[in-house]
Coordinates of C-alpha atoms in Angstrom, one line a residue:
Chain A
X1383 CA 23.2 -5.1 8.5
X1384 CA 25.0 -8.2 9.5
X1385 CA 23.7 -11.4 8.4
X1386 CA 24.7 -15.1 8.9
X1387 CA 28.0 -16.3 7.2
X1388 CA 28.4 -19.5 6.0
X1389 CA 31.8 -21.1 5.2
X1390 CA 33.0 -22.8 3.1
X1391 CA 31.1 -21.5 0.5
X1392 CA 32.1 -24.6 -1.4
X1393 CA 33.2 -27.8 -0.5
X1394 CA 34.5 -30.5 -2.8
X1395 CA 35.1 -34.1 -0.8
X1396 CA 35.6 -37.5 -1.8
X1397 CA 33.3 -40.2 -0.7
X1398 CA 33.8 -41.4 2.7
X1399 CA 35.9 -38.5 3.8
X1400 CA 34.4 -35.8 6.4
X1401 CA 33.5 -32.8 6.0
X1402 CA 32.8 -29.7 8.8
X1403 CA 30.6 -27.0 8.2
X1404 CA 30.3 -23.6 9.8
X1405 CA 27.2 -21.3 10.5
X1406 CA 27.9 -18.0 12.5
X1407 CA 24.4 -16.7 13.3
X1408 CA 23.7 -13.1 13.5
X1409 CA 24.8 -11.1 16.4
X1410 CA 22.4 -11.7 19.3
X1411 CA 20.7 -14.6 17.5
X1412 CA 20.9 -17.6 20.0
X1413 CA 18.8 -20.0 17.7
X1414 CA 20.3 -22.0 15.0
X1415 CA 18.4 -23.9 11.9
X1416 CA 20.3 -26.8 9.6
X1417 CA 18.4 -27.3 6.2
X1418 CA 19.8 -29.3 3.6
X1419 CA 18.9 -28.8 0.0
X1420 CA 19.4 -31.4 -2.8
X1421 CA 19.5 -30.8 -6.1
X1422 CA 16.2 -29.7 -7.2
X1423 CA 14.7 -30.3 -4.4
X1424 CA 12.9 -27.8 -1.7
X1425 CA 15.2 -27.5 1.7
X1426 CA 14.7 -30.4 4.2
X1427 CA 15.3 -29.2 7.8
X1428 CA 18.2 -31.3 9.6
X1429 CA 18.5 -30.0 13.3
X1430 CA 18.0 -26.8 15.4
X1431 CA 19.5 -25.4 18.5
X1432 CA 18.6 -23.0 21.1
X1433 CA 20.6 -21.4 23.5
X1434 CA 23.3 -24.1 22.6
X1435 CA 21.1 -26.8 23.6
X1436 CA 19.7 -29.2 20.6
X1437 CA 16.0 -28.1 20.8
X1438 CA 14.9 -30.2 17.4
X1439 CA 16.3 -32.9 14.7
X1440 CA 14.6 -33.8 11.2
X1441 CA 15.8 -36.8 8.9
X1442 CA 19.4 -35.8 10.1
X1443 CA 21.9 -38.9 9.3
X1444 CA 23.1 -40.8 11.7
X1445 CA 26.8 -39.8 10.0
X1446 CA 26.4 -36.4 11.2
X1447 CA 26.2 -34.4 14.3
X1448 CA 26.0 -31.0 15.3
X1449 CA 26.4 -28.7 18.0
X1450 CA 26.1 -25.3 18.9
X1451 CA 28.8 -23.7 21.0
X1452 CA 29.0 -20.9 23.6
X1453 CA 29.1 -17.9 20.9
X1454 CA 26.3 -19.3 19.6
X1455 CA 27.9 -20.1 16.3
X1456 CA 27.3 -24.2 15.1
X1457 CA 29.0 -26.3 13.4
X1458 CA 27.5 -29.6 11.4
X1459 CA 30.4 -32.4 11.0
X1460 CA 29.6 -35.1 8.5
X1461 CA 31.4 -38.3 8.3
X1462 CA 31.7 -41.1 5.6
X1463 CA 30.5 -39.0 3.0
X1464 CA 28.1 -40.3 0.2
X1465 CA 27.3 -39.5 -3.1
X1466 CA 23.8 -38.3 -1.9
X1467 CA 25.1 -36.1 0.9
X1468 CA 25.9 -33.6 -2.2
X1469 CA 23.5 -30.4 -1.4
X1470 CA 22.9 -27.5 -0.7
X1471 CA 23.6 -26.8 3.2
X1472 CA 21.8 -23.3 4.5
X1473 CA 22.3 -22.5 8.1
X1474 CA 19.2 -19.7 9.5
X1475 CA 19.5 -17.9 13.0
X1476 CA 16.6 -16.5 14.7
X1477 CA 16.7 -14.4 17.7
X1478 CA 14.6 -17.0 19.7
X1479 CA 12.5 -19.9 19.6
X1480 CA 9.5 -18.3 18.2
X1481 CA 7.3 -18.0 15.4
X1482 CA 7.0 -14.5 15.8
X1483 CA 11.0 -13.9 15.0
X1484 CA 12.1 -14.3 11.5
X1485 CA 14.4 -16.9 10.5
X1486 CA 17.3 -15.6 8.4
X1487 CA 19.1 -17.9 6.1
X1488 CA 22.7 -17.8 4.9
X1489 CA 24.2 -18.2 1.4
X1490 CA 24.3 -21.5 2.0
X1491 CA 27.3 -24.1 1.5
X1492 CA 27.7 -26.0 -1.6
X1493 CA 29.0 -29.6 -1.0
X1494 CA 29.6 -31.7 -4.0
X1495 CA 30.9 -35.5 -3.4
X1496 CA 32.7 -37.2 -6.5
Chain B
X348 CA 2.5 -34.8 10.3
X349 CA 2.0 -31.7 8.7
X350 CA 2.2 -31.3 5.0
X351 CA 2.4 -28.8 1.9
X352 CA 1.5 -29.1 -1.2
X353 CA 2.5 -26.9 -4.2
X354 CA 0.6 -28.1 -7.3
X355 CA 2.4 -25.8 -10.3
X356 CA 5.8 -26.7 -10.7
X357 CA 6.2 -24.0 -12.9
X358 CA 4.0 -20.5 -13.8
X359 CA 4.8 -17.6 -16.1
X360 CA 3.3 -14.0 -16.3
X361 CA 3.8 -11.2 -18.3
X362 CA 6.0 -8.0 -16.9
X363 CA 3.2 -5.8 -15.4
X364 CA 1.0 -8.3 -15.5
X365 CA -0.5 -10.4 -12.5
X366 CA 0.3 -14.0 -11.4
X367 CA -0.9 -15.9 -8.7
X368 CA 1.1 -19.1 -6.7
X369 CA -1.2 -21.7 -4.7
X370 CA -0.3 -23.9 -1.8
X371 CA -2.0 -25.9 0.3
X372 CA -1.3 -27.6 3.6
X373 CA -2.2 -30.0 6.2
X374 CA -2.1 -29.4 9.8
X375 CA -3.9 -30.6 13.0
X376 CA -2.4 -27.6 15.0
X377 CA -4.6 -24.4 15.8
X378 CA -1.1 -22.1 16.3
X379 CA 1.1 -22.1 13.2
X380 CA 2.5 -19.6 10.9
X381 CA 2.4 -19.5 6.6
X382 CA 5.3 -18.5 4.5
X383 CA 6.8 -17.6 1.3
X384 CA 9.9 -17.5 0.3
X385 CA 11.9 -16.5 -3.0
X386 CA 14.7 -18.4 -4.3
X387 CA 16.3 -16.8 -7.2
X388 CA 19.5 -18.2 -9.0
X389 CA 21.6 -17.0 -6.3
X390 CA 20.1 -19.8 -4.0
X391 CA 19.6 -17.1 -1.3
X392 CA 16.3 -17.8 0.5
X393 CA 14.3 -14.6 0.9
X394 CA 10.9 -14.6 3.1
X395 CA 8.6 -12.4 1.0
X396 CA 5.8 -12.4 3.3
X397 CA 4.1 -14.5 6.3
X398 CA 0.8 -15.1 8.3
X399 CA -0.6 -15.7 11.7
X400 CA -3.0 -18.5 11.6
X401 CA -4.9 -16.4 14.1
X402 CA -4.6 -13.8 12.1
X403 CA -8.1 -12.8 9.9
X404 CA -6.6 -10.4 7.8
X405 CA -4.4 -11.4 4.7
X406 CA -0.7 -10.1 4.9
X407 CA 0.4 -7.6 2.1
X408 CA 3.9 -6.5 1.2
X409 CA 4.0 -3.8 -1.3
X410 CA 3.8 -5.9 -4.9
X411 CA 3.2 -9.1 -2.6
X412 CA -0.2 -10.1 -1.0
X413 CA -1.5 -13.7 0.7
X414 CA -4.9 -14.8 0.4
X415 CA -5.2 -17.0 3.2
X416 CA -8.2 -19.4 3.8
X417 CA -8.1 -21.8 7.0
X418 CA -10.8 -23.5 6.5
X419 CA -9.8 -24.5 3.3
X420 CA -6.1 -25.0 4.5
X421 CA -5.4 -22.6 1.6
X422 CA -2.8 -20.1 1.3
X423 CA -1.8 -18.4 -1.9
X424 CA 1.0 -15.7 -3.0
X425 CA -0.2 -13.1 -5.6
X426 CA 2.2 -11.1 -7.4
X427 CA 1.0 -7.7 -8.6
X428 CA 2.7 -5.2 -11.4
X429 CA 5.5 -8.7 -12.2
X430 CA 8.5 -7.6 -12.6
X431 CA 12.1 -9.4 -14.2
X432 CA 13.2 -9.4 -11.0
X433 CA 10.4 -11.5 -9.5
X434 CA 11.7 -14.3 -11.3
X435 CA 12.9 -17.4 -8.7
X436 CA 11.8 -20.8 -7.1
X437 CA 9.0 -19.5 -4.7
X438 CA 8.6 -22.1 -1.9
X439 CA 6.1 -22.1 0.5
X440 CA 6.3 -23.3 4.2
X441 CA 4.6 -24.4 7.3
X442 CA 5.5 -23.4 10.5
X443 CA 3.7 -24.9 13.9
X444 CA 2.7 -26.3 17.4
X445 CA 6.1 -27.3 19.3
X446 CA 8.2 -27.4 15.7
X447 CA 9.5 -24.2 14.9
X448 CA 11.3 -25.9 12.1
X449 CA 10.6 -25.0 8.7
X450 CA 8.6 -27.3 6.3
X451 CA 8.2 -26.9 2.5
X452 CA 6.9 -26.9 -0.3
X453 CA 7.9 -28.6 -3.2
X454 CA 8.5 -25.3 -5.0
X455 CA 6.8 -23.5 -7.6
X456 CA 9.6 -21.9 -10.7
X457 CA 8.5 -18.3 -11.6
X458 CA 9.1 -16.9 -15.0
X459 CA 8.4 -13.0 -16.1
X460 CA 8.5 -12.6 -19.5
X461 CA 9.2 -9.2 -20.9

Protein backbone atom coordinates (compact mmCIF):
# COMPACT_ATOMS: atom_id res chain seq x y z
CA UNK A 1 0.00 0.00 0.00
CA UNK A 2 1.13 3.55 -0.70
CA UNK A 3 2.20 5.52 2.13
CA UNK A 4 3.41 9.21 2.54
CA UNK A 5 6.83 10.15 1.12
CA UNK A 6 8.98 12.50 2.55
CA UNK A 7 11.93 14.16 0.79
CA UNK A 8 14.69 14.97 1.41
CA UNK A 9 15.33 12.27 3.55
CA UNK A 10 18.18 14.32 4.70
CA UNK A 11 19.05 17.74 4.71
CA UNK A 12 22.30 19.38 5.70
CA UNK A 13 22.08 23.52 5.82
CA UNK A 14 24.03 26.16 7.21
CA UNK A 15 22.68 28.52 9.60
CA UNK A 16 20.67 31.24 8.21
CA UNK A 17 20.13 29.56 4.97
CA UNK A 18 16.51 28.02 3.91
CA UNK A 19 15.46 25.11 3.63
CA UNK A 20 12.01 23.48 1.81
CA UNK A 21 10.48 20.41 2.74
CA UNK A 22 8.11 18.09 1.00
CA UNK A 23 5.21 15.86 2.29
CA UNK A 24 3.16 14.00 -0.47
CA UNK A 25 0.18 12.51 1.53
CA UNK A 26 -1.33 9.29 0.60
CA UNK A 27 -3.58 9.10 -2.35
CA UNK A 28 -7.03 10.40 -1.37
CA UNK A 29 -5.73 11.90 1.88
CA UNK A 30 -6.73 15.60 1.89
CA UNK A 31 -5.43 16.36 5.47
CA UNK A 32 -1.92 17.19 6.17
CA UNK A 33 -0.01 17.03 9.84
CA UNK A 34 3.69 18.96 10.43
CA UNK A 35 5.45 17.49 13.64
CA UNK A 36 8.79 18.30 14.47
CA UNK A 37 10.98 16.10 16.51
CA UNK A 38 14.18 17.26 18.40
CA UNK A 39 16.66 15.27 19.40
CA UNK A 40 15.38 13.18 22.16
CA UNK A 41 12.54 14.77 22.38
CA UNK A 42 8.71 13.34 21.75
CA UNK A 43 7.24 15.02 18.30
CA UNK A 44 5.75 18.59 18.75
CA UNK A 45 2.98 19.32 16.26
CA UNK A 46 3.72 22.46 13.89
CA UNK A 47 0.61 23.04 11.57
CA UNK A 48 -2.13 21.12 9.82
CA UNK A 49 -4.16 21.54 6.64
CA UNK A 50 -7.40 20.47 5.39
CA UNK A 51 -8.55 20.43 2.06
CA UNK A 52 -5.65 22.99 1.33
CA UNK A 53 -6.85 25.32 3.80
CA UNK A 54 -4.64 25.78 7.15
CA UNK A 55 -7.20 24.25 9.60
CA UNK A 56 -4.52 24.35 12.78
CA UNK A 57 -0.83 25.80 13.90
CA UNK A 58 1.18 24.72 17.10
CA UNK A 59 4.48 26.55 18.32
CA UNK A 60 5.34 26.87 14.52
CA UNK A 61 8.18 29.70 14.12
CA UNK A 62 7.50 32.70 12.81
CA UNK A 63 10.54 31.75 10.13
CA UNK A 64 8.47 29.18 8.64
CA UNK A 65 5.35 28.80 6.65
CA UNK A 66 3.54 26.26 4.98
CA UNK A 67 1.01 25.53 2.60
CA UNK A 68 -0.81 22.83 1.13
CA UNK A 69 -1.40 22.93 -2.55
CA UNK A 70 -4.13 21.64 -4.96
CA UNK A 71 -2.83 17.89 -5.06
CA UNK A 72 -2.94 17.93 -1.68
CA UNK A 73 0.77 17.47 -1.24
CA UNK A 74 2.49 20.40 1.36
CA UNK A 75 5.33 21.87 1.57
CA UNK A 76 7.05 23.58 4.90
CA UNK A 77 9.70 26.40 3.89
CA UNK A 78 12.01 27.47 6.70
CA UNK A 79 14.08 30.52 6.53
CA UNK A 80 17.08 31.87 8.58
CA UNK A 81 17.84 28.62 9.85
CA UNK A 82 19.14 28.05 13.46
CA UNK A 83 21.03 25.66 15.29
CA UNK A 84 17.82 24.53 17.08
CA UNK A 85 15.72 24.12 13.92
CA UNK A 86 17.92 20.72 13.69
CA UNK A 87 15.04 17.80 13.98
CA UNK A 88 13.37 15.48 13.04
CA UNK A 89 10.51 16.78 10.50
CA UNK A 90 7.46 13.94 10.08
CA UNK A 91 4.71 14.90 7.78
CA UNK A 92 1.16 12.48 8.59
CA UNK A 93 -1.89 12.50 6.10
CA UNK A 94 -5.21 11.50 7.17
CA UNK A 95 -8.16 10.99 4.96
CA UNK A 96 -10.20 13.78 6.81
CA UNK A 97 -10.39 15.89 9.73
CA UNK A 98 -11.43 13.30 12.09
CA UNK A 99 -10.56 11.36 14.95
CA UNK A 100 -11.98 8.42 13.66
CA UNK A 101 -9.32 8.36 10.55
CA UNK A 102 -5.87 7.31 11.36
CA UNK A 103 -3.04 9.58 10.98
CA UNK A 104 -0.21 8.00 9.01
CA UNK A 105 3.24 9.37 9.46
CA UNK A 106 6.15 9.47 6.97
CA UNK A 107 9.88 8.45 7.42
CA UNK A 108 10.38 11.64 8.42
CA UNK A 109 13.15 14.35 7.18
CA UNK A 110 16.34 14.67 9.03
CA UNK A 111 17.59 18.35 9.05
CA UNK A 112 20.81 18.93 10.72
CA UNK A 113 22.12 22.77 10.92
CA UNK A 114 26.11 23.24 11.45
CA UNK B 1 -4.46 22.91 27.74
CA UNK B 2 -4.40 19.39 27.57
CA UNK B 3 -1.47 17.39 28.91
CA UNK B 4 0.39 13.85 29.06
CA UNK B 5 2.37 12.57 31.24
CA UNK B 6 4.63 9.53 30.85
CA UNK B 7 6.37 8.80 34.27
CA UNK B 8 9.08 5.88 33.14
CA UNK B 9 11.52 7.12 30.94
CA UNK B 10 12.70 3.81 30.51
CA UNK B 11 11.20 -0.05 31.25
CA UNK B 12 12.70 -3.51 30.49
CA UNK B 13 10.99 -6.98 30.37
CA UNK B 14 12.03 -10.30 29.75
CA UNK B 15 11.31 -11.97 26.05
CA UNK B 16 7.93 -13.74 26.80
CA UNK B 17 7.44 -12.11 29.64
CA UNK B 18 4.86 -9.18 30.41
CA UNK B 19 5.45 -5.40 30.66
CA UNK B 20 3.21 -2.70 31.25
CA UNK B 21 3.71 1.29 30.00
CA UNK B 22 1.53 4.09 32.03
CA UNK B 23 0.37 7.48 30.97
CA UNK B 24 -1.69 9.78 32.17
CA UNK B 25 -3.38 12.87 30.85
CA UNK B 26 -5.25 15.98 31.45
CA UNK B 27 -8.16 17.11 29.60
CA UNK B 28 -11.35 19.25 30.10
CA UNK B 29 -12.88 17.76 26.85
CA UNK B 30 -15.69 14.95 27.06
CA UNK B 31 -14.77 13.76 23.09
CA UNK B 32 -11.11 12.75 22.65
CA UNK B 33 -9.21 9.83 21.51
CA UNK B 34 -5.96 7.90 23.37
CA UNK B 35 -2.97 6.58 21.49
CA UNK B 36 0.15 4.60 21.35
CA UNK B 37 2.61 4.72 19.19
CA UNK B 38 5.97 2.75 18.67
CA UNK B 39 9.12 4.36 17.73
CA UNK B 40 11.83 1.97 17.06
CA UNK B 41 15.37 2.96 15.76
CA UNK B 42 14.05 3.52 12.40
CA UNK B 43 12.31 6.73 13.73
CA UNK B 44 9.13 5.42 11.87
CA UNK B 45 6.09 6.23 14.07
CA UNK B 46 3.78 3.26 14.26
CA UNK B 47 0.15 3.55 16.09
CA UNK B 48 -0.12 0.32 18.01
CA UNK B 49 -3.48 0.81 19.26
CA UNK B 50 -6.13 3.65 20.12
CA UNK B 51 -9.37 4.44 22.26
CA UNK B 52 -12.66 6.27 22.12
CA UNK B 53 -13.08 8.18 25.22
CA UNK B 54 -16.72 7.10 24.84
CA UNK B 55 -15.71 4.03 24.44
CA UNK B 56 -16.23 1.51 27.80
CA UNK B 57 -14.40 -1.26 26.63
CA UNK B 58 -10.46 -1.34 26.51
CA UNK B 59 -8.97 -1.74 22.95
CA UNK B 60 -6.81 -4.95 22.22
CA UNK B 61 -4.52 -5.68 19.33
CA UNK B 62 -3.22 -9.07 19.30
CA UNK B 63 -0.01 -8.93 21.84
CA UNK B 64 -1.20 -5.22 22.60
CA UNK B 65 -4.03 -4.19 25.03
CA UNK B 66 -5.11 -0.61 26.76
CA UNK B 67 -6.38 -0.38 30.15
CA UNK B 68 -8.23 2.73 30.04
CA UNK B 69 -9.65 4.55 33.14
CA UNK B 70 -11.41 8.08 32.65
CA UNK B 71 -12.07 8.85 35.73
CA UNK B 72 -8.68 8.42 36.63
CA UNK B 73 -7.43 10.07 33.34
CA UNK B 74 -5.44 6.80 33.08
CA UNK B 75 -4.45 5.07 30.10
CA UNK B 76 -1.91 2.27 30.03
CA UNK B 77 -0.23 -0.02 27.17
CA UNK B 78 0.42 -3.67 28.30
CA UNK B 79 2.55 -5.76 26.32
CA UNK B 80 1.86 -9.49 26.43
CA UNK B 81 4.32 -12.62 25.27
CA UNK B 82 7.47 -9.39 24.74
CA UNK B 83 9.16 -9.98 22.06
CA UNK B 84 12.91 -8.44 20.55
CA UNK B 85 11.01 -6.80 18.27
CA UNK B 86 8.90 -4.86 20.68
CA UNK B 87 11.78 -2.88 21.51
CA UNK B 88 11.33 1.20 20.63
CA UNK B 89 10.43 4.65 22.17
CA UNK B 90 6.62 4.07 22.89
CA UNK B 91 4.89 7.51 23.06
CA UNK B 92 1.58 8.07 24.04
CA UNK B 93 -0.83 10.88 22.73
CA UNK B 94 -3.85 12.88 23.24
CA UNK B 95 -6.22 13.60 20.68
CA UNK B 96 -9.40 16.02 21.28
CA UNK B 97 -12.30 18.67 21.14
CA UNK B 98 -11.67 21.04 17.98
CA UNK B 99 -7.67 19.94 17.82
CA UNK B 100 -7.16 17.00 15.88
CA UNK B 101 -3.52 17.59 16.27
CA UNK B 102 -1.48 15.13 18.03
CA UNK B 103 -0.07 15.66 21.57
CA UNK B 104 2.52 13.59 23.34
CA UNK B 105 4.04 12.10 25.62
CA UNK B 106 7.33 12.46 26.78
CA UNK B 107 8.13 8.90 25.72
CA UNK B 108 8.75 5.81 27.50
CA UNK B 109 12.29 3.58 25.94
CA UNK B 110 11.35 -0.20 25.82
CA UNK B 111 13.93 -2.77 26.25
CA UNK B 112 13.35 -6.78 25.72
CA UNK B 113 15.95 -8.71 26.95
CA UNK B 114 16.49 -12.16 25.61
Amino acid sequence: AAGVIQSPRHLIKEKRETATLKCYPIPRHDTVYWYQQGPGQDPQFLISFYEKMQSDKGSIPDRFSAQQFSDYHSELNMSSLELGDSALYFCASSLGMDRDYEQYFGPGTRLTVT
Amino acid sequence: AQTVTQSQPEMSVQEAETVTLSCTYDTSESDYYLFWYKQPPSRQMILVIRQEAYKQQNATENRFSVNFQKAAKSFSLKISDSQLGDAAMYFCAYSGGSNYKLTFGKGTLLTVNP
